[in-house]
PDB file of C-alpha atoms in Angstrom:
ATOM      1  CA  UNK A 182     -18.830  20.823  63.428  1.00  0.00           C
ATOM      2  CA  UNK A 183     -20.032  24.367  64.221  1.00  0.00           C
ATOM      3  CA  UNK A 184     -20.935  23.364  67.746  1.00  0.00           C
ATOM      4  CA  UNK A 185     -17.597  21.735  68.442  1.00  0.00           C
ATOM      5  CA  UNK A 186     -15.639  24.625  66.825  1.00  0.00           C
ATOM      6  CA  UNK A 187     -17.475  27.347  68.708  1.00  0.00           C
ATOM      7  CA  UNK A 188     -17.205  25.516  71.985  1.00  0.00           C
ATOM      8  CA  UNK A 189     -13.433  25.396  71.824  1.00  0.00           C
ATOM      9  CA  UNK A 190     -12.797  28.389  69.642  1.00  0.00           C
ATOM     10  CA  UNK A 191     -11.297  26.243  66.834  1.00  0.00           C
ATOM     11  CA  UNK A 192     -10.279  28.220  63.898  1.00  0.00           C
ATOM     12  CA  UNK A 193      -8.791  25.403  61.836  1.00  0.00           C
ATOM     13  CA  UNK A 194     -11.964  23.932  60.670  1.00  0.00           C
ATOM     14  CA  UNK A 195     -10.249  21.969  57.833  1.00  0.00           C
ATOM     15  CA  UNK A 196      -8.130  20.151  60.350  1.00  0.00           C
ATOM     16  CA  UNK A 197     -11.000  19.366  62.562  1.00  0.00           C
ATOM     17  CA  UNK A 198     -12.896  17.990  59.579  1.00  0.00           C
ATOM     18  CA  UNK A 199      -9.935  15.838  58.576  1.00  0.00           C
ATOM     19  CA  UNK A 200      -9.683  14.423  62.104  1.00  0.00           C
ATOM     20  CA  UNK A 201     -13.314  13.630  62.295  1.00  0.00           C
ATOM     21  CA  UNK A 202     -13.106  11.802  59.024  1.00  0.00           C
ATOM     22  CA  UNK A 203     -10.220   9.867  60.165  1.00  0.00           C
ATOM     23  CA  UNK A 204     -11.791   8.947  63.516  1.00  0.00           C
ATOM     24  CA  UNK A 205     -15.034   7.817  61.920  1.00  0.00           C
ATOM     25  CA  UNK A 206     -13.449   5.832  59.133  1.00  0.00           C
ATOM     26  CA  UNK A 207     -11.027   3.989  61.426  1.00  0.00           C
ATOM     27  CA  UNK A 208     -13.342   3.412  64.391  1.00  0.00           C
ATOM     28  CA  UNK A 209     -12.697   0.125  65.901  1.00  0.00           C
ATOM     29  CA  UNK A 210      -8.976   0.367  65.555  1.00  0.00           C
ATOM     30  CA  UNK A 211      -6.584   1.410  68.364  1.00  0.00           C
ATOM     31  CA  UNK A 212      -5.893   5.122  68.056  1.00  0.00           C
ATOM     32  CA  UNK A 213      -2.420   6.634  68.703  1.00  0.00           C
ATOM     33  CA  UNK A 214      -2.153  10.397  68.997  1.00  0.00           C
ATOM     34  CA  UNK A 215       1.511  10.249  68.240  1.00  0.00           C
ATOM     35  CA  UNK A 216       1.044   8.501  64.909  1.00  0.00           C
ATOM     36  CA  UNK A 217      -1.627  10.978  63.823  1.00  0.00           C
ATOM     37  CA  UNK A 218       0.518  13.942  64.634  1.00  0.00           C
ATOM     38  CA  UNK A 219       3.484  12.294  62.796  1.00  0.00           C
ATOM     39  CA  UNK A 220       1.344  11.663  59.749  1.00  0.00           C
ATOM     40  CA  UNK A 221       0.138  15.341  59.728  1.00  0.00           C
ATOM     41  CA  UNK A 222       3.637  16.684  60.224  1.00  0.00           C
ATOM     42  CA  UNK A 223       4.949  14.596  57.350  1.00  0.00           C
ATOM     43  CA  UNK A 224       2.253  16.033  55.134  1.00  0.00           C
ATOM     44  CA  UNK A 225       3.253  19.587  55.992  1.00  0.00           C
ATOM     45  CA  UNK A 226       0.883  20.379  58.901  1.00  0.00           C
ATOM     46  CA  UNK A 227       2.387  21.621  62.190  1.00  0.00           C
ATOM     47  CA  UNK A 228       0.294  20.351  65.038  1.00  0.00           C
ATOM     48  CA  UNK A 229       0.781  19.217  68.533  1.00  0.00           C
ATOM     49  CA  UNK A 230      -0.524  16.114  70.385  1.00  0.00           C
ATOM     50  CA  UNK A 231      -2.207  18.342  72.883  1.00  0.00           C
ATOM     51  CA  UNK A 232      -4.238  20.011  70.047  1.00  0.00           C
ATOM     52  CA  UNK A 233      -5.367  16.661  68.676  1.00  0.00           C
ATOM     53  CA  UNK A 234      -6.396  15.397  72.189  1.00  0.00           C
ATOM     54  CA  UNK A 235      -8.305  18.704  72.790  1.00  0.00           C
ATOM     55  CA  UNK A 236     -10.183  18.244  69.483  1.00  0.00           C
ATOM     56  CA  UNK A 237     -11.098  14.639  70.472  1.00  0.00           C
ATOM     57  CA  UNK A 238     -12.182  15.757  73.905  1.00  0.00           C
ATOM     58  CA  UNK A 239     -14.496  18.223  72.353  1.00  0.00           C
ATOM     59  CA  UNK A 240     -16.004  15.643  70.123  1.00  0.00           C
ATOM     60  CA  UNK A 241     -16.567  13.424  73.119  1.00  0.00           C
ATOM     61  CA  UNK A 242     -18.160  16.184  75.221  1.00  0.00           C
ATOM     62  CA  UNK A 243     -20.430  17.048  72.196  1.00  0.00           C
ATOM     63  CA  UNK A 244     -21.647  13.351  72.277  1.00  0.00           C
ATOM     64  CA  UNK A 245     -20.451  12.758  68.768  1.00  0.00           C
ATOM     65  CA  UNK A 246     -17.791  10.231  69.720  1.00  0.00           C
ATOM     66  CA  UNK A 247     -17.298   7.411  72.257  1.00  0.00           C
ATOM     67  CA  UNK A 248     -13.816   6.669  73.503  1.00  0.00           C
ATOM     68  CA  UNK A 249     -13.000   3.181  74.885  1.00  0.00           C
ATOM     69  CA  UNK A 250      -9.781   2.642  76.791  1.00  0.00           C
ATOM     70  CA  UNK A 251      -7.621  -0.392  76.974  1.00  0.00           C
ATOM     71  CA  UNK A 252      -7.534  -2.483  80.069  1.00  0.00           C
ATOM     72  CA  UNK A 253      -5.192  -5.396  81.036  1.00  0.00           C
ATOM     73  CA  UNK A 254      -2.095  -3.336  80.154  1.00  0.00           C
ATOM     74  CA  UNK A 255       1.215  -3.109  81.937  1.00  0.00           C
ATOM     75  CA  UNK A 256       4.374  -1.044  81.895  1.00  0.00           C
ATOM     76  CA  UNK A 257       4.458   2.336  79.993  1.00  0.00           C
ATOM     77  CA  UNK A 258       1.029   1.713  78.455  1.00  0.00           C
ATOM     78  CA  UNK A 259      -0.547   2.260  81.984  1.00  0.00           C
ATOM     79  CA  UNK A 260       0.434   5.879  81.795  1.00  0.00           C
ATOM     80  CA  UNK A 261      -1.051   6.491  78.361  1.00  0.00           C
ATOM     81  CA  UNK A 262      -3.330   3.625  77.243  1.00  0.00           C
ATOM     82  CA  UNK A 263      -4.495   3.561  73.658  1.00  0.00           C
ATOM     83  CA  UNK A 264      -8.124   4.027  72.919  1.00  0.00           C
ATOM     84  CA  UNK A 265     -10.698   3.054  70.234  1.00  0.00           C
ATOM     85  CA  UNK A 266     -13.185   5.652  69.140  1.00  0.00           C
ATOM     86  CA  UNK A 267     -16.732   5.040  67.850  1.00  0.00           C
ATOM     87  CA  UNK A 268     -19.190   7.467  66.429  1.00  0.00           C
ATOM     88  CA  UNK A 269     -22.471   7.656  68.276  1.00  0.00           C
ATOM     89  CA  UNK A 270     -24.295   6.517  65.138  1.00  0.00           C
ATOM     90  CA  UNK A 271     -23.206   4.160  62.384  1.00  0.00           C
ATOM     91  CA  UNK A 272     -24.648   6.617  59.813  1.00  0.00           C
ATOM     92  CA  UNK A 273     -21.699   8.999  60.682  1.00  0.00           C
ATOM     93  CA  UNK A 274     -19.175   6.224  59.938  1.00  0.00           C
ATOM     94  CA  UNK A 275     -20.952   5.346  56.726  1.00  0.00           C
ATOM     95  CA  UNK A 276     -20.920   8.934  55.515  1.00  0.00           C
ATOM     96  CA  UNK A 277     -17.226   9.226  56.117  1.00  0.00           C
ATOM     97  CA  UNK A 278     -16.447   5.928  54.361  1.00  0.00           C
ATOM     98  CA  UNK A 279     -19.001   6.579  51.601  1.00  0.00           C
ATOM     99  CA  UNK A 280     -20.958   3.566  52.638  1.00  0.00           C
ATOM    100  CA  UNK A 281     -18.200   1.068  51.992  1.00  0.00           C
ATOM    101  CA  UNK A 282     -19.491  -2.446  52.403  1.00  0.00           C
ATOM    102  CA  UNK A 283     -16.076  -3.712  53.631  1.00  0.00           C
ATOM    103  CA  UNK A 284     -16.337  -2.399  57.247  1.00  0.00           C
ATOM    104  CA  UNK A 285     -19.535  -4.172  58.410  1.00  0.00           C
ATOM    105  CA  UNK A 286     -17.619  -5.838  61.218  1.00  0.00           C
ATOM    106  CA  UNK A 287     -16.599  -2.500  62.690  1.00  0.00           C
ATOM    107  CA  UNK A 288     -20.133  -1.220  62.372  1.00  0.00           C
ATOM    108  CA  UNK A 289     -21.374  -4.065  64.325  1.00  0.00           C
ATOM    109  CA  UNK A 290     -18.834  -3.292  67.022  1.00  0.00           C
ATOM    110  CA  UNK A 291     -20.209   0.219  67.078  1.00  0.00           C
ATOM    111  CA  UNK A 292     -23.845  -0.895  67.423  1.00  0.00           C
ATOM    112  CA  UNK A 293     -22.704  -3.321  70.274  1.00  0.00           C
ATOM    113  CA  UNK A 294     -20.872  -0.523  72.176  1.00  0.00           C
ATOM    114  CA  UNK A 295     -23.712   1.898  71.944  1.00  0.00           C
ATOM    115  CA  UNK A 296     -26.140  -0.675  73.244  1.00  0.00           C
ATOM    116  CA  UNK A 297     -23.885  -1.633  76.160  1.00  0.00           C
ATOM    117  CA  UNK A 298     -23.569   2.047  77.116  1.00  0.00           C
ATOM    118  CA  UNK A 299     -27.328   2.380  76.850  1.00  0.00           C
ATOM    119  CA  UNK A 300     -27.793  -0.548  79.146  1.00  0.00           C
ATOM    120  CA  UNK A 301     -25.579   1.173  81.764  1.00  0.00           C
ATOM    121  CA  UNK A 302     -22.223  -0.675  81.346  1.00  0.00           C
ATOM    122  CA  UNK A 303     -18.912   0.927  81.603  1.00  0.00           C
ATOM    123  CA  UNK A 304     -16.931  -0.462  78.578  1.00  0.00           C
ATOM    124  CA  UNK A 305     -13.263  -1.079  77.883  1.00  0.00           C
ATOM    125  CA  UNK A 306     -11.009  -3.062  75.432  1.00  0.00           C
ATOM    126  CA  UNK A 307      -9.067  -5.902  76.948  1.00  0.00           C
ATOM    127  CA  UNK A 308      -5.523  -6.012  75.625  1.00  0.00           C
ATOM    128  CA  UNK A 309      -3.577  -9.269  75.386  1.00  0.00           C
ATOM    129  CA  UNK A 310      -0.300 -10.429  73.948  1.00  0.00           C
ATOM    130  CA  UNK A 311      -1.553 -12.269  70.881  1.00  0.00           C
ATOM    131  CA  UNK A 312      -5.185 -11.100  70.689  1.00  0.00           C
ATOM    132  CA  UNK A 313      -7.649  -8.659  72.246  1.00  0.00           C
ATOM    133  CA  UNK A 314     -11.186  -8.954  73.448  1.00  0.00           C
ATOM    134  CA  UNK A 315     -13.431  -6.471  71.772  1.00  0.00           C
ATOM    135  CA  UNK A 316     -15.298  -5.327  74.839  1.00  0.00           C
ATOM    136  CA  UNK A 317     -15.247  -5.830  78.629  1.00  0.00           C
ATOM    137  CA  UNK A 318     -18.568  -4.585  79.926  1.00  0.00           C
ATOM    138  CA  UNK A 319     -18.782  -3.845  83.721  1.00  0.00           C
ATOM    139  CA  UNK A 320     -21.741  -2.720  85.841  1.00  0.00           C
ATOM    140  CA  UNK A 321     -21.510  -2.833  89.644  1.00  0.00           C
ATOM    141  CA  UNK A 322     -20.148  -6.312  90.424  1.00  0.00           C
ATOM    142  CA  UNK A 323     -21.136  -7.783  87.126  1.00  0.00           C
ATOM    143  CA  UNK A 324     -18.657  -8.281  84.131  1.00  0.00           C
ATOM    144  CA  UNK A 325     -19.256  -9.741  80.657  1.00  0.00           C
ATOM    145  CA  UNK A 326     -16.630 -10.225  77.852  1.00  0.00           C
ATOM    146  CA  UNK A 327     -17.675  -9.680  74.329  1.00  0.00           C
ATOM    147  CA  UNK A 328     -16.331 -10.542  70.869  1.00  0.00           C
ATOM    148  CA  UNK A 329     -18.215  -9.231  67.919  1.00  0.00           C
ATOM    149  CA  UNK A 330     -17.899 -10.939  64.398  1.00  0.00           C
ATOM    150  CA  UNK A 331     -19.806 -10.581  61.338  1.00  0.00           C
ATOM    151  CA  UNK A 332     -19.909 -14.360  60.736  1.00  0.00           C
ATOM    152  CA  UNK A 333     -18.557 -17.552  62.559  1.00  0.00           C
ATOM    153  CA  UNK A 334     -19.280 -20.066  59.894  1.00  0.00           C
ATOM    154  CA  UNK A 335     -15.632 -20.442  58.739  1.00  0.00           C
ATOM    155  CA  UNK A 336     -13.762 -22.764  61.093  1.00  0.00           C
ATOM    156  CA  UNK A 337     -10.657 -20.500  61.273  1.00  0.00           C
ATOM    157  CA  UNK A 338     -12.753 -17.449  62.104  1.00  0.00           C
ATOM    158  CA  UNK A 339     -14.694 -19.483  64.665  1.00  0.00           C
ATOM    159  CA  UNK A 340     -11.419 -20.553  66.436  1.00  0.00           C
ATOM    160  CA  UNK A 341      -9.816 -17.084  66.183  1.00  0.00           C
ATOM    161  CA  UNK A 342     -12.851 -15.319  67.766  1.00  0.00           C
ATOM    162  CA  UNK A 343     -13.037 -17.834  70.638  1.00  0.00           C
ATOM    163  CA  UNK A 344      -9.379 -17.928  71.378  1.00  0.00           C
ATOM    164  CA  UNK A 345      -9.093 -14.562  73.227  1.00  0.00           C
ATOM    165  CA  UNK A 346     -12.092 -15.566  75.407  1.00  0.00           C
ATOM    166  CA  UNK A 347     -10.670 -18.984  76.124  1.00  0.00           C
ATOM    167  CA  UNK A 348      -7.403 -17.296  77.369  1.00  0.00           C
ATOM    168  CA  UNK A 349      -9.387 -15.604  80.206  1.00  0.00           C
ATOM    169  CA  UNK A 350      -9.548 -17.789  83.198  1.00  0.00           C
ATOM    170  CA  UNK A 351     -11.949 -16.017  85.437  1.00  0.00           C
ATOM    171  CA  UNK A 352     -15.585 -17.112  85.889  1.00  0.00           C
ATOM    172  CA  UNK A 353     -17.367 -14.062  84.334  1.00  0.00           C
ATOM    173  CA  UNK A 354     -19.583 -14.661  81.342  1.00  0.00           C
ATOM    174  CA  UNK A 355     -18.156 -14.633  77.854  1.00  0.00           C
ATOM    175  CA  UNK A 356     -20.137 -13.980  74.708  1.00  0.00           C
ATOM    176  CA  UNK A 357     -19.733 -13.737  70.902  1.00  0.00           C
ATOM    177  CA  UNK A 358     -22.221 -11.731  68.947  1.00  0.00           C
ATOM    178  CA  UNK A 359     -22.600 -12.498  65.213  1.00  0.00           C
ATOM    179  CA  UNK A 360     -25.039 -12.156  62.408  1.00  0.00           C
ATOM    180  CA  UNK A 361     -25.175 -15.964  62.050  1.00  0.00           C
ATOM    181  CA  UNK A 362     -28.152 -18.096  63.161  1.00  0.00           C
ATOM    182  CA  UNK A 363     -26.000 -21.289  62.784  1.00  0.00           C
ATOM    183  CA  UNK A 364     -23.454 -22.427  65.372  1.00  0.00           C
ATOM    184  CA  UNK A 365     -25.120 -20.361  68.010  1.00  0.00           C
ATOM    185  CA  UNK A 366     -25.581 -21.678  71.584  1.00  0.00           C
ATOM    186  CA  UNK A 367     -23.126 -22.401  74.229  1.00  0.00           C
ATOM    187  CA  UNK A 368     -19.754 -24.065  73.618  1.00  0.00           C
ATOM    188  CA  UNK A 369     -18.364 -26.881  75.803  1.00  0.00           C
ATOM    189  CA  UNK A 370     -16.246 -24.441  77.731  1.00  0.00           C
ATOM    190  CA  UNK A 371     -19.204 -22.150  78.436  1.00  0.00           C
ATOM    191  CA  UNK A 372     -18.892 -19.345  75.773  1.00  0.00           C
ATOM    192  CA  UNK A 373     -22.270 -18.186  74.609  1.00  0.00           C
ATOM    193  CA  UNK A 374     -22.620 -17.472  70.828  1.00  0.00           C
ATOM    194  CA  UNK A 375     -25.702 -15.350  70.060  1.00  0.00           C
ATOM    195  CA  UNK A 376     -27.232 -13.653  67.071  1.00  0.00           C
ATOM    196  CA  UNK A 377     -26.565  -9.917  67.422  1.00  0.00           C
ATOM    197  CA  UNK A 378     -30.205  -8.957  66.389  1.00  0.00           C
ATOM    198  CA  UNK A 379     -31.687 -11.274  68.978  1.00  0.00           C
ATOM    199  CA  UNK A 380     -29.305  -9.912  71.659  1.00  0.00           C
ATOM    200  CA  UNK A 381     -30.410  -6.228  70.796  1.00  0.00           C
ATOM    201  CA  UNK A 382     -33.996  -7.152  71.065  1.00  0.00           C
ATOM    202  CA  UNK A 383     -33.488  -8.953  74.342  1.00  0.00           C
ATOM    203  CA  UNK A 384     -34.551  -6.426  76.941  1.00  0.00           C
TER     204      UNK A 384
END
């Protein structure tokens, strides 16, 4: 906190702390600066969207936070795409959520993103009308689509996680990462389902 505040000359440390807690605890959700500003204003805090964006930029430059932009968007969204933010370490999210066991899926997304970045991929979120793909990882002429799910054992979850990948009609690889060791392998339409731990250990 001191490093970020000193770099930008931020005096409102309390606001910065609230923003950090919010970003960490909601990582994996699409972030809207406008909605955050509206919530702060309604609670009696006068703040501009520019200030919030500057705070977030400082957190990214301090290597505390990773921002992932949407792709596959159109219209007005092209000008100001939404982003998801992930802390560089899941321990930071756990600290902000007091180690809540309910957000394991988002933590797995966080782990996957950090590993993809470590492997040299540029990562985005793919937007779609009915569902989104968690990550689109690109490196040179290579591209892989990823879904991340804690478990795929329930048939409804299985179908829900595969549906966004099945809606993509290009020939790039598609993968689901899960903690399961059952129902892994390759589906009839070529989607690879793998255990996340095995994928992390696959160098």
